[in-house]
XYZ file of C-alpha atoms in Angstrom:
764
model
C 124.000 33.243 81.467
C 124.602 34.794 77.955
C 121.868 34.411 75.341
C 123.214 33.676 71.736
C 122.823 36.345 69.246
C 121.760 35.567 65.771
C 122.006 37.042 62.346
C 119.279 36.031 59.787
C 120.184 34.863 56.261
C 119.044 36.931 53.424
C 115.305 36.760 53.041
C 115.963 35.377 49.598
C 117.450 32.041 50.883
C 115.137 31.802 53.720
C 111.929 32.042 51.426
C 113.952 29.509 49.150
C 113.728 26.935 52.064
C 109.974 27.579 52.514
C 109.093 27.534 48.711
C 111.360 24.705 47.436
C 109.399 22.061 45.687
C 109.913 18.280 46.266
C 109.307 15.380 43.831
C 105.631 13.988 44.087
C 105.557 10.578 45.393
C 105.490 7.880 42.583
C 105.372 4.206 42.370
C 109.248 4.073 41.283
C 110.170 6.408 44.103
C 112.924 4.325 46.461
C 112.281 5.886 49.917
C 113.544 4.682 52.926
C 110.666 2.900 55.222
C 110.534 4.425 58.716
C 107.042 3.101 58.756
C 108.025 0.150 60.371
C 108.959 1.782 63.472
C 105.488 3.349 63.794
C 103.110 2.004 66.391
C 100.072 3.768 65.940
C 98.343 2.268 69.107
C 100.977 4.361 71.347
C 98.799 6.590 73.265
C 95.216 4.615 72.779
C 95.567 3.764 76.393
C 95.753 5.765 79.634
C 94.793 9.411 78.523
C 96.587 9.873 75.222
C 93.498 9.955 73.392
C 94.499 8.995 69.627
C 92.954 6.904 67.103
C 94.713 4.269 65.504
C 93.121 4.181 62.349
C 93.803 5.003 58.625
C 94.806 8.543 57.880
C 97.477 10.329 55.721
C 99.550 13.440 56.414
C 97.147 16.164 57.459
C 94.518 14.386 55.748
C 90.805 15.555 55.949
C 90.001 11.706 56.765
C 90.842 9.735 59.888
C 89.066 6.167 59.147
C 89.264 4.450 62.394
C 87.435 2.147 64.942
C 85.159 3.779 67.426
C 84.770 1.673 70.969
C 83.357 4.258 73.113
C 81.496 7.660 72.355
C 81.296 9.060 76.013
C 83.623 10.134 78.649
C 87.047 11.791 78.676
C 88.797 8.718 77.468
C 86.690 8.569 74.409
C 88.173 11.883 72.818
C 89.823 9.656 70.037
C 86.614 7.475 69.738
C 88.951 4.463 70.583
C 90.424 3.198 73.725
C 92.667 0.169 74.085
C 90.921 -1.195 76.994
C 87.625 -1.713 75.442
C 86.667 -5.028 74.086
C 83.955 -4.374 71.481
C 83.937 -2.108 68.211
C 80.650 -0.050 67.343
C 81.992 0.612 64.205
C 84.326 2.861 61.540
C 83.995 6.333 61.556
C 85.510 8.740 59.046
C 86.662 11.734 61.152
C 88.475 11.754 64.448
C 90.686 14.108 66.688
C 94.050 13.282 67.784
C 95.083 13.414 71.300
C 92.409 16.085 72.630
C 90.913 17.035 75.476
C 87.695 17.183 74.430
C 85.863 15.103 72.373
C 84.086 15.657 68.676
C 83.680 14.608 65.015
C 82.948 10.632 64.725
C 81.436 11.451 61.024
C 79.706 8.869 59.030
C 79.854 5.412 61.008
C 80.041 2.380 58.710
C 79.679 -1.130 60.504
C 79.770 -4.351 58.302
C 77.163 -7.179 59.713
C 76.276 -10.837 59.137
C 72.823 -12.117 59.717
C 69.746 -9.970 61.060
C 70.782 -6.342 61.200
C 70.323 -4.461 64.647
C 69.834 -0.466 64.231
C 71.336 0.357 67.677
C 74.810 0.457 68.905
C 74.569 -1.396 71.964
C 76.728 -0.504 74.911
C 80.276 -1.912 76.043
C 78.458 -3.525 78.687
C 75.902 -5.077 76.585
C 77.205 -5.687 72.964
C 74.266 -8.222 71.992
C 71.797 -5.727 72.240
C 73.456 -3.505 69.108
C 75.413 -3.742 66.155
C 78.886 -3.499 67.859
C 81.116 -6.404 67.619
C 83.788 -8.015 69.818
C 87.494 -8.197 68.976
C 90.669 -9.199 70.238
C 93.731 -7.290 70.065
C 95.612 -10.335 68.667
C 93.597 -10.302 65.677
C 94.125 -6.223 65.254
C 96.952 -4.712 63.184
C 97.964 -1.124 61.981
C 100.392 0.816 59.964
C 100.461 4.255 58.778
C 97.423 4.417 56.262
C 96.256 0.835 57.129
C 93.946 -0.750 59.875
C 92.832 -3.965 60.238
C 90.582 -6.195 62.704
C 88.606 -9.421 63.013
C 84.830 -8.527 64.551
C 84.602 -11.676 66.312
C 80.782 -11.800 66.443
C 80.179 -11.654 62.609
C 83.423 -13.482 61.594
C 83.984 -10.315 59.271
C 87.798 -9.100 58.488
C 87.562 -5.372 58.384
C 90.317 -3.405 56.480
C 90.770 0.216 56.364
C 92.723 2.649 54.149
C 92.468 6.364 53.445
C 93.583 9.224 50.939
C 93.595 12.673 52.066
C 89.762 13.065 51.491
C 88.365 9.687 50.824
C 88.221 6.366 52.869
C 88.569 3.090 51.543
C 87.073 -0.085 53.208
C 87.447 -3.902 52.277
C 85.211 -6.275 54.079
C 85.494 -9.943 53.929
C 82.441 -11.944 55.288
C 83.342 -15.586 56.475
C 79.642 -16.482 57.152
C 76.761 -17.982 54.867
C 74.384 -15.275 56.199
C 72.688 -12.261 55.180
C 75.672 -9.584 54.360
C 75.109 -5.787 55.156
C 76.726 -2.635 56.248
C 75.042 -0.366 58.613
C 75.788 3.783 58.314
C 74.830 5.369 60.995
C 74.299 9.191 60.616
C 73.406 9.627 64.608
C 76.920 8.139 65.749
C 78.943 10.859 67.279
C 81.766 11.120 69.738
C 79.930 14.007 71.720
C 76.540 14.628 72.746
C 75.089 16.177 69.507
C 73.093 19.511 70.254
C 71.569 19.863 66.962
C 71.359 16.520 64.879
C 70.047 17.167 61.303
C 70.614 14.084 58.736
C 69.971 13.299 55.288
C 70.327 10.111 53.309
C 70.066 9.987 49.421
C 69.972 6.662 47.461
C 71.799 7.683 44.018
C 71.767 4.137 42.655
C 72.187 0.606 43.762
C 75.792 0.823 44.337
C 75.969 4.593 45.469
C 74.660 6.407 48.480
C 75.273 10.185 49.896
C 74.428 11.647 52.997
C 74.648 14.906 54.957
C 75.078 15.322 58.613
C 74.520 18.809 60.423
C 75.365 18.595 64.256
C 76.830 20.769 67.087
C 79.292 19.491 69.692
C 82.554 21.230 70.734
C 82.399 22.689 67.303
C 78.722 24.634 67.448
C 78.158 24.417 63.729
C 79.200 21.544 61.480
C 78.333 20.615 58.007
C 79.498 17.449 56.662
C 78.726 15.496 53.602
C 79.646 11.918 52.068
C 79.448 10.102 48.824
C 79.896 6.150 49.007
C 80.232 3.831 46.312
C 80.221 -0.212 46.815
C 81.479 -2.611 44.304
C 78.062 -4.500 44.714
C 74.685 -3.721 44.391
C 72.547 -3.292 47.462
C 69.031 -2.824 48.808
C 68.849 -0.205 51.136
C 66.150 0.359 54.111
C 66.263 3.488 56.422
C 65.230 3.712 60.093
C 64.592 6.819 62.069
C 65.272 6.602 65.427
C 65.070 2.938 65.279
C 61.656 2.778 63.761
C 61.631 1.763 59.828
C 60.520 4.017 57.130
C 58.671 3.535 54.244
C 60.811 2.753 51.221
C 62.075 5.992 49.624
C 65.166 7.257 48.045
C 65.792 10.110 50.538
C 65.450 10.293 53.976
C 65.541 13.152 56.454
C 65.322 13.232 60.192
C 67.783 13.819 63.208
C 68.327 9.777 64.013
C 68.945 8.404 60.646
C 70.499 4.979 60.107
C 70.521 2.980 56.807
C 70.899 -0.777 56.655
C 72.444 -1.643 53.263
C 72.041 -5.300 52.268
C 74.421 -7.460 49.723
C 74.678 -10.826 47.919
C 78.346 -12.236 48.946
C 77.028 -15.829 48.357
C 79.937 -15.921 45.399
C 82.194 -13.499 46.273
C 82.892 -12.695 50.331
C 84.482 -9.546 49.562
C 82.721 -6.278 49.618
C 84.486 -2.900 48.687
C 83.120 0.761 49.720
C 84.998 3.875 49.199
C 83.776 7.133 50.723
C 84.422 10.662 50.108
C 83.523 13.507 52.516
C 83.439 17.338 52.264
C 82.505 20.136 54.520
C 80.887 21.940 51.678
C 78.409 19.937 49.668
C 77.348 16.632 48.081
C 78.939 17.695 44.784
C 82.250 18.314 46.934
C 82.239 14.882 48.555
C 81.832 12.969 45.061
C 84.385 15.027 43.385
C 86.824 14.203 46.419
C 86.015 10.616 45.915
C 86.469 10.288 42.114
C 89.625 12.498 41.991
C 91.501 10.646 44.867
C 90.053 6.818 44.140
C 89.425 5.923 40.532
C 89.148 2.435 40.766
C 88.743 -0.558 43.059
C 92.306 -1.473 43.842
C 92.365 -1.481 47.575
C 95.952 -2.560 48.049
C 97.351 0.181 45.658
C 95.355 3.079 47.737
C 97.002 1.310 50.884
C 100.475 1.153 49.139
C 100.228 4.770 48.355
C 99.050 5.768 51.663
C 102.091 4.219 53.111
C 104.547 5.783 50.474
C 103.153 9.063 51.644
C 103.853 8.336 55.160
C 107.293 7.029 54.349
C 108.022 10.312 52.745
C 106.863 12.265 55.399
C 109.000 10.283 58.004
C 111.886 10.287 55.690
C 112.631 14.007 56.535
C 114.430 12.876 59.621
C 116.807 9.699 59.502
C 118.508 8.318 62.797
C 121.490 5.663 63.653
C 121.887 3.967 66.884
C 119.163 3.922 69.760
C 117.137 0.842 70.644
C 114.235 -0.244 68.586
C 111.869 1.002 71.378
C 113.450 4.452 70.966
C 113.001 4.399 67.342
C 109.368 3.326 67.528
C 108.975 5.957 70.194
C 110.677 8.408 67.713
C 109.006 7.558 64.693
C 105.269 7.209 66.050
C 105.904 10.819 67.432
C 107.093 12.030 64.206
C 103.981 10.388 62.943
C 101.717 12.121 65.393
C 103.149 15.565 64.508
C 101.966 15.040 60.946
C 98.526 14.155 61.601
C 96.771 17.575 62.207
C 96.342 20.231 61.306
C 93.743 18.604 58.704
C 93.155 19.665 55.131
C 89.697 21.304 55.196
C 89.395 22.333 51.542
C 88.078 20.092 48.691
C 89.932 19.115 45.628
C 88.827 22.112 43.667
C 89.591 24.503 46.467
C 86.372 25.311 47.760
C 85.969 25.329 51.432
C 83.553 26.508 54.195
C 84.804 30.011 56.077
C 84.466 31.034 59.520
C 80.929 32.629 58.319
C 79.915 29.348 57.276
C 79.939 30.922 53.500
C 81.800 28.734 50.580
C 84.577 29.936 49.120
C 87.517 28.942 46.872
C 91.106 28.667 48.083
C 92.531 29.482 44.703
C 95.175 26.907 44.510
C 96.210 26.741 48.160
C 95.331 24.522 50.861
C 92.941 25.376 53.870
C 93.427 23.607 57.165
C 91.473 23.198 60.192
C 92.139 21.626 63.722
C 94.328 24.308 65.394
C 95.040 23.395 68.927
C 97.371 26.473 69.270
C 97.800 26.565 73.078
C 99.541 22.831 72.671
C 101.384 23.380 69.299
C 102.564 26.650 69.494
C 105.275 25.277 71.630
C 107.037 22.372 69.710
C 104.803 21.110 66.796
C 105.020 24.243 64.842
C 108.322 25.144 65.562
C 109.208 21.637 64.319
C 107.570 22.023 61.050
C 109.711 25.459 60.383
C 112.379 22.776 60.229
C 111.130 19.893 58.262
C 107.879 21.711 56.439
C 108.232 25.486 56.188
C 106.190 25.521 53.273
C 103.252 23.810 54.969
C 103.436 25.918 58.304
C 103.503 28.930 56.002
C 100.126 27.477 54.765
C 98.923 26.945 58.286
C 99.559 30.823 58.764
C 97.841 31.778 55.566
C 94.830 29.708 56.927
C 94.979 31.407 60.336
C 94.639 34.713 58.678
C 91.830 33.649 56.351
C 90.005 32.936 59.556
C 90.629 36.310 60.580
C 89.329 37.782 57.349
C 86.186 35.746 57.474
C 85.600 35.335 61.207
C 86.724 38.663 62.775
C 89.497 37.331 64.885
C 92.469 35.215 65.199
C 91.547 31.533 66.524
C 92.745 30.164 69.897
C 91.197 27.019 69.053
C 89.814 26.308 65.725
C 87.670 23.403 64.902
C 85.977 22.787 61.300
C 85.520 26.608 61.020
C 84.166 27.047 64.342
C 85.675 29.157 66.889
C 85.737 27.011 70.285
C 87.378 29.661 72.439
C 89.206 26.846 74.144
C 92.013 27.299 76.300
C 93.482 30.775 76.947
C 96.151 33.343 75.442
C 96.543 34.412 71.937
C 98.972 31.852 70.575
C 97.985 32.180 66.663
C 101.120 35.126 67.439
C 103.649 33.089 68.244
C 103.161 30.609 65.700
C 103.181 33.575 62.995
C 106.232 35.296 64.692
C 108.419 32.420 65.000
C 107.825 31.591 61.632
C 108.466 35.379 60.405
C 111.908 35.356 62.165
C 112.987 32.078 60.423
C 112.216 33.635 57.243
C 108.872 31.877 56.521
C 107.059 34.889 55.036
C 105.008 34.109 52.026
C 101.861 35.586 53.570
C 100.450 38.973 54.164
C 102.672 40.453 56.851
C 100.803 43.676 57.358
C 97.566 41.747 57.601
C 99.040 39.354 60.028
C 100.740 42.096 62.129
C 97.032 43.679 61.980
C 95.504 40.510 63.246
C 98.088 40.229 66.068
C 96.915 43.776 67.157
C 93.312 42.808 67.222
C 93.941 39.378 69.302
C 95.961 41.298 72.144
C 93.071 43.342 73.009
C 89.715 43.188 74.115
C 87.797 43.577 70.737
C 84.082 42.078 70.409
C 83.006 44.291 67.344
C 82.734 42.511 63.794
C 83.539 39.076 65.383
C 81.443 36.119 64.327
C 80.968 34.871 67.863
C 78.933 31.489 67.887
C 77.583 32.107 71.195
C 77.879 34.062 74.006
C 79.589 31.564 75.880
C 82.359 31.440 73.221
C 82.549 35.246 73.005
C 83.584 35.249 76.776
C 86.115 32.613 76.283
C 87.628 33.866 72.734
C 87.565 37.767 74.314
C 87.545 37.485 77.915
C 87.625 40.460 80.241
C 91.161 39.451 81.251
C 92.208 41.375 78.085
C 89.946 44.188 79.101
C 91.349 44.248 82.739
C 94.895 43.805 81.243
C 94.442 46.777 79.080
C 92.689 49.214 81.569
C 94.347 48.183 85.101
C 97.679 46.756 84.095
C 96.758 43.457 85.604
C 94.212 40.693 85.614
C 92.351 40.621 89.078
C 91.982 37.306 90.364
C 88.482 37.974 91.845
C 87.052 39.248 88.667
C 88.455 36.664 86.159
C 89.373 32.900 86.708
C 92.786 31.447 85.862
C 93.952 34.963 85.917
C 97.692 33.933 86.689
C 98.034 31.925 83.507
C 96.151 34.077 81.269
C 98.571 37.005 82.448
C 101.772 35.228 82.172
C 100.542 34.019 78.790
C 99.516 37.539 77.653
C 103.032 38.548 78.782
C 104.762 36.304 76.580
C 102.275 36.868 73.612
C 102.999 40.826 73.900
C 106.623 40.032 73.723
C 106.023 38.193 70.471
C 104.275 41.326 69.337
C 107.080 43.684 70.145
C 109.798 41.679 68.481
C 107.630 41.788 65.237
C 107.032 45.559 65.891
C 110.299 46.288 66.424
C 111.647 44.397 63.110
C 108.773 46.162 61.285
C 109.666 49.878 62.198
C 106.718 50.327 64.629
C 108.335 51.799 67.248
C 105.105 53.088 69.308
C 103.818 49.726 69.246
C 107.316 48.267 70.368
C 107.141 50.150 73.306
C 103.699 49.619 74.212
C 104.072 45.649 73.936
C 107.531 45.346 75.542
C 106.007 47.205 78.717
C 103.325 44.561 78.645
C 105.451 41.569 78.241
C 107.104 42.715 81.829
C 103.818 42.548 83.707
C 104.518 38.840 84.864
C 106.243 40.419 87.600
C 102.881 41.668 88.997
C 101.836 38.237 89.983
C 105.529 37.209 91.994
C 105.160 36.971 95.500
C 108.705 37.145 96.917
C 107.533 35.888 100.281
C 106.072 32.499 99.177
C 108.240 32.664 95.883
C 105.276 31.864 93.676
C 103.474 33.397 91.087
C 99.807 34.164 92.753
C 96.423 35.409 91.873
C 95.953 39.232 92.914
C 92.829 40.770 93.627
C 91.107 43.804 92.443
C 92.011 45.649 95.771
C 95.746 44.686 94.952
C 96.321 41.991 97.707
C 97.171 38.388 97.295
C 94.249 36.073 97.106
C 94.047 33.698 100.185
C 94.437 30.881 101.053
C 97.456 29.855 99.160
C 98.574 26.450 98.729
C 101.011 25.843 95.594
C 99.906 22.213 95.404
C 96.227 23.070 95.231
C 94.283 22.607 91.919
C 90.724 23.435 91.029
C 90.267 22.195 87.353
C 89.287 25.387 85.212
C 88.147 27.312 88.522
C 91.121 28.775 90.258
C 93.962 31.055 89.268
C 95.669 28.314 86.987
C 94.808 26.686 83.752
C 95.195 22.848 84.167
C 97.630 23.407 86.552
C 99.009 24.888 89.923
C 101.564 27.590 91.250
C 104.285 25.049 91.139
C 104.120 24.703 87.532
C 102.747 28.149 86.505
C 105.572 30.228 88.162
C 108.045 29.300 85.270
C 106.201 30.511 82.317
C 108.482 33.510 81.478
C 110.144 31.835 78.372
C 110.807 35.102 76.702
C 112.804 36.806 79.783
C 114.334 34.183 81.733
C 117.018 36.600 82.760
C 114.416 38.938 84.110
C 112.734 35.851 86.067
C 116.035 34.861 87.897
C 116.334 38.680 88.753
C 112.920 38.755 90.200
C 113.289 35.243 92.314
C 116.770 36.617 93.616
C 119.560 35.371 91.289
C 121.195 32.517 90.093
C 121.632 30.276 92.995
C 118.170 31.185 94.484
C 116.703 30.279 90.826
C 118.580 27.127 90.770
C 117.345 25.862 94.191
C 113.730 26.651 93.061
C 114.110 24.857 90.009
C 115.851 21.909 92.073
C 112.584 21.861 94.409
C 110.091 21.653 91.622
C 111.900 18.454 90.389
C 112.523 16.803 93.691
C 109.416 17.816 96.114
C 106.629 15.752 96.862
C 104.129 15.120 93.952
C 101.278 15.591 96.161
C 98.322 17.404 94.763
C 95.369 18.803 96.811
C 92.063 19.818 96.360
C 88.456 18.521 95.630
C 88.712 18.834 92.171
C 92.311 18.498 91.115
C 93.024 18.751 87.279
C 93.036 15.260 85.589
C 95.836 17.159 83.289
C 98.306 17.651 85.697
C 99.961 14.122 85.091
C 103.488 12.783 84.140
C 104.810 13.983 87.453
C 108.342 14.423 88.462
C 108.324 16.439 91.517
C 105.605 18.940 90.545
C 107.020 19.065 87.154
C 104.001 17.755 85.030
C 105.086 16.576 81.851
C 101.610 15.629 80.997
C 100.455 18.862 80.035
C 102.032 21.572 78.076
C 102.777 24.671 80.515
C 105.860 22.684 81.839
C 107.422 21.736 78.678
C 110.161 24.301 78.575
C 110.955 24.116 82.500
C 113.857 21.385 82.002
C 115.763 23.672 79.808
C 115.925 26.679 82.176
C 119.163 25.159 83.709
C 120.878 25.944 80.226
C 120.379 29.714 81.495
C 122.029 29.299 84.744
C 125.010 27.226 83.876
C 123.871 23.947 84.973
C 123.275 22.194 81.583
C 124.126 19.077 82.884
C 120.636 19.019 84.732
C 118.909 19.693 81.534
C 120.591 16.680 79.992
C 119.819 14.468 82.974
C 115.985 15.384 83.009
C 115.173 15.451 79.473
C 116.836 11.700 79.832
C 114.520 11.094 82.410
C 111.432 12.143 80.865
C 112.298 10.436 77.522
C 113.010 7.031 79.022
C 110.349 7.295 82.020
C 107.392 8.977 80.729
C 107.428 7.757 76.921
C 106.754 3.757 76.145
C 106.523 1.849 73.455
C 102.929 0.426 74.275
C 99.265 1.883 74.373
C 100.029 3.705 77.608
C 103.015 5.477 76.116
C 102.110 8.983 76.541
C 102.048 10.625 80.030
C 99.001 13.040 79.146
C 96.718 13.884 76.178
C 98.654 13.813 72.716
C 97.182 17.290 72.069
C 97.471 17.102 68.131
C 100.936 16.805 68.010
C 102.532 18.458 70.776
C 103.411 15.737 73.291
C 105.077 14.114 70.287
C 106.996 17.304 69.079
C 108.803 17.716 72.483
C 110.236 13.998 71.953
C 111.406 14.256 68.416
C 112.869 17.496 69.331
C 114.799 16.729 72.490
C 115.599 13.050 71.112
C 117.505 14.769 68.525
C 118.924 16.814 71.011
C 117.630 20.249 71.282
C 114.016 22.189 72.047
C 112.299 25.194 70.829
C 112.495 26.820 74.316
C 110.931 30.292 73.373
C 109.047 30.404 69.869
C 109.451 33.771 68.557
C 113.073 33.714 69.183
C 114.886 31.476 66.458
C 117.096 29.734 69.107
C 117.370 26.115 70.172
C 118.225 25.042 73.671
C 120.642 21.854 73.851
C 119.556 19.142 75.547
C 120.414 15.410 75.821
C 120.270 13.471 72.025
C 119.121 9.800 72.146
C 120.510 8.791 68.723
C 124.115 8.299 67.831
C 123.198 10.332 64.810
C 120.240 12.348 63.232
C 120.290 13.673 59.745
C 117.441 16.239 58.894
C 116.659 16.370 55.355
C 115.807 20.026 54.718
C 113.412 21.302 52.055
C 116.397 23.745 50.776
C 118.513 20.408 49.676
C 120.672 20.951 52.599
C 121.226 18.454 55.541
C 121.544 19.164 59.342
C 123.374 16.539 61.329
C 123.351 15.785 65.101
C 126.485 13.226 66.079
C 126.619 12.035 69.409
C 129.696 10.015 70.093
C 130.195 7.502 73.050
C 126.548 7.373 73.264
C 124.603 4.983 75.149
C 122.000 4.697 78.151
C 124.791 5.072 80.841
C 126.719 8.129 78.771
C 123.778 10.641 78.902
C 125.985 13.817 79.631
C 127.357 15.777 77.371
C 131.267 16.488 77.504
C 131.955 18.676 74.623
C 130.019 20.296 71.840
C 130.826 21.719 68.416
C 129.142 23.131 65.333
C 130.697 22.746 62.511
C 133.946 22.159 63.997
C 133.865 25.061 66.365
C 133.487 24.563 70.201
C 130.144 25.849 71.400
C 130.704 28.020 74.536
C 126.818 28.421 75.029
C 123.862 25.733 75.457
C 122.147 27.481 72.377
C 122.251 27.723 68.540
C 120.193 29.562 65.672
C 117.692 28.465 63.376
C 119.821 29.611 60.516
C 122.645 27.115 61.818
C 120.119 24.616 60.794
C 119.258 26.038 57.602
C 122.684 26.408 56.274
C 123.300 22.532 57.021
C 126.269 21.203 58.734
C 127.015 19.432 61.905
C 126.033 19.681 65.829
C 128.557 17.170 67.396
C 128.505 15.947 70.828
C 130.933 13.758 73.005
C 129.085 11.826 75.580
C 130.051 10.585 78.993
C 128.784 8.920 82.396
C 129.494 11.982 84.412
C 128.505 15.570 84.410
C 131.006 17.881 82.847
C 129.948 20.804 85.174
C 132.132 23.296 83.044
C 130.509 22.756 79.895
C 128.717 26.162 78.583
C 129.921 28.027 81.372
């Protein structure tokens, strides 16, 4: 196998690609509408954990229905199998495996108010309402449903920092809205609530809470187009009339006169800074009461976002899966700074971003693989802003985040994957950030450093700075009897260290390069030639026993959310070294073939639920497997990459609520589809090279921010003709199954001839 070499374009050209400005969306802008292909219900069933409600690209507000708050499949607040809606809250996570948020639940009602939510089994005991999917519609930036128990039509839309509700009351009865500050999509460890009546048409509130993110502060300011009367309830008990209420379990019941006009409008701004921030966000983004205009603008913003990539050919289902996937890649990270630039830092102090955006919700263990690399192509300026945000969090918190949520370190997952996000951008010419500060932060993340870091708790300290880093420093490996998930941590450390080595070399830091390139080879410590798998090694140097490559004990064995079958392939930075370790090309191919053809049986008392979407032991439902299909490109059998990526796209992605093989994970599951459907994948972020797969569409045009267009054409493309017969880049025959990021930035055409039989001589 030959690895493609690359030459970077001039820094000026690449930075131009990063900083090119586009025209703002205006009422007269003509935009091709790919929003018609988005099905926001894909992933709301099964274990996709997405929400179907109204949001805007990277918005602070995700205004969406909640149907459940407890259990793994409540992470998005909504599950398609449920039959009742609790209400509509303003913040949600997109496809995570842990639940949080669900702030400021609003629920319209008719008749006498109930101040508890009730349960799915007994909805009549609370304010929730039954609904039917045939009375439910959604599109990017808009959601609507008929609440059967109240005969109320609910409609939602959003701007970046505000939500807009329109409720149509169809009963001649008392009309009102419940605002429940106690509602959360997690068990709240530290509730602290406050309501303030501003006038007979305005109410504000504060919610302090602690869930997955230990310390959360959120404010809202709501305005109504009709006057209301308000009664507060504390833990279900009515409070004496007052303009302010403070407690740990507050509900407000607002009643309105809707006899003459059945339509009630409310617009709600939120902020993580203070009351003033919530009001300013609302007033700046929704100036009047034109719900349809706000809905139209939200749709325009999504149309602009989805217009970055145009497709021709493919079935309607394939287009729907593709554009829904592209939609899901543009939900998070979320805007976290207010319109005036203020934001809450990792130290919980209020600062000003001084003209740039600050973001939150960095699911880096997932998104470094595909979602961030996709943004380096279609939205490099925003990816640069993400990196600036990560460095801001380092400055104020003392460490780069692993999994950041509303300015909290959660310590979730493993590795130090802020690093590949930074390094991948750097080598793609996206460098409008403090490079030396970034390098300093990367070195800090790679070692065991607990001084001057604002750990929320000792538990999070042990996750953000695990002893595995100390062992890796002092012993040169991570002992399985001293550290859980030792193999997965060590393999990811080796890859992260390789990323550091690449940047060190480019910056002329030779000593650092030598140190980290050596550390990047330590994956070999865990390979057992007798069994042919990466295995846990105890502190005495012996393999951990007993061993079964199918075994999984969720988060309590040597592998993170997986087993030895899946994790033995995580060496994306040194495939040639792994091939040699395994015993050469033939042995490597034999083992790869076995991975995809062996039984999918898993063993263990507590098998990880994240091991899903199985083809043999390949698990597409979780991220550690996402690069593996492209490994055939390194050993001269690219037709197997084409065959398997085709199989995954057609058997593990669907245009229905169960359309994802696992958690969406803040855009990564969808980014894999977007990239592979275009015909390539970001195999090793940190190296600006893409690996060729199987294009789904006859033609794809990527509209680049630098004004150029990169085109992928697949001739004779159909369901049967899934194999590439020949490949050309700008008219020149491609001899390898790889091309560079520069090739994309230059514009031009990648052209495939497709056929029904494998071309086994291709790319050899």
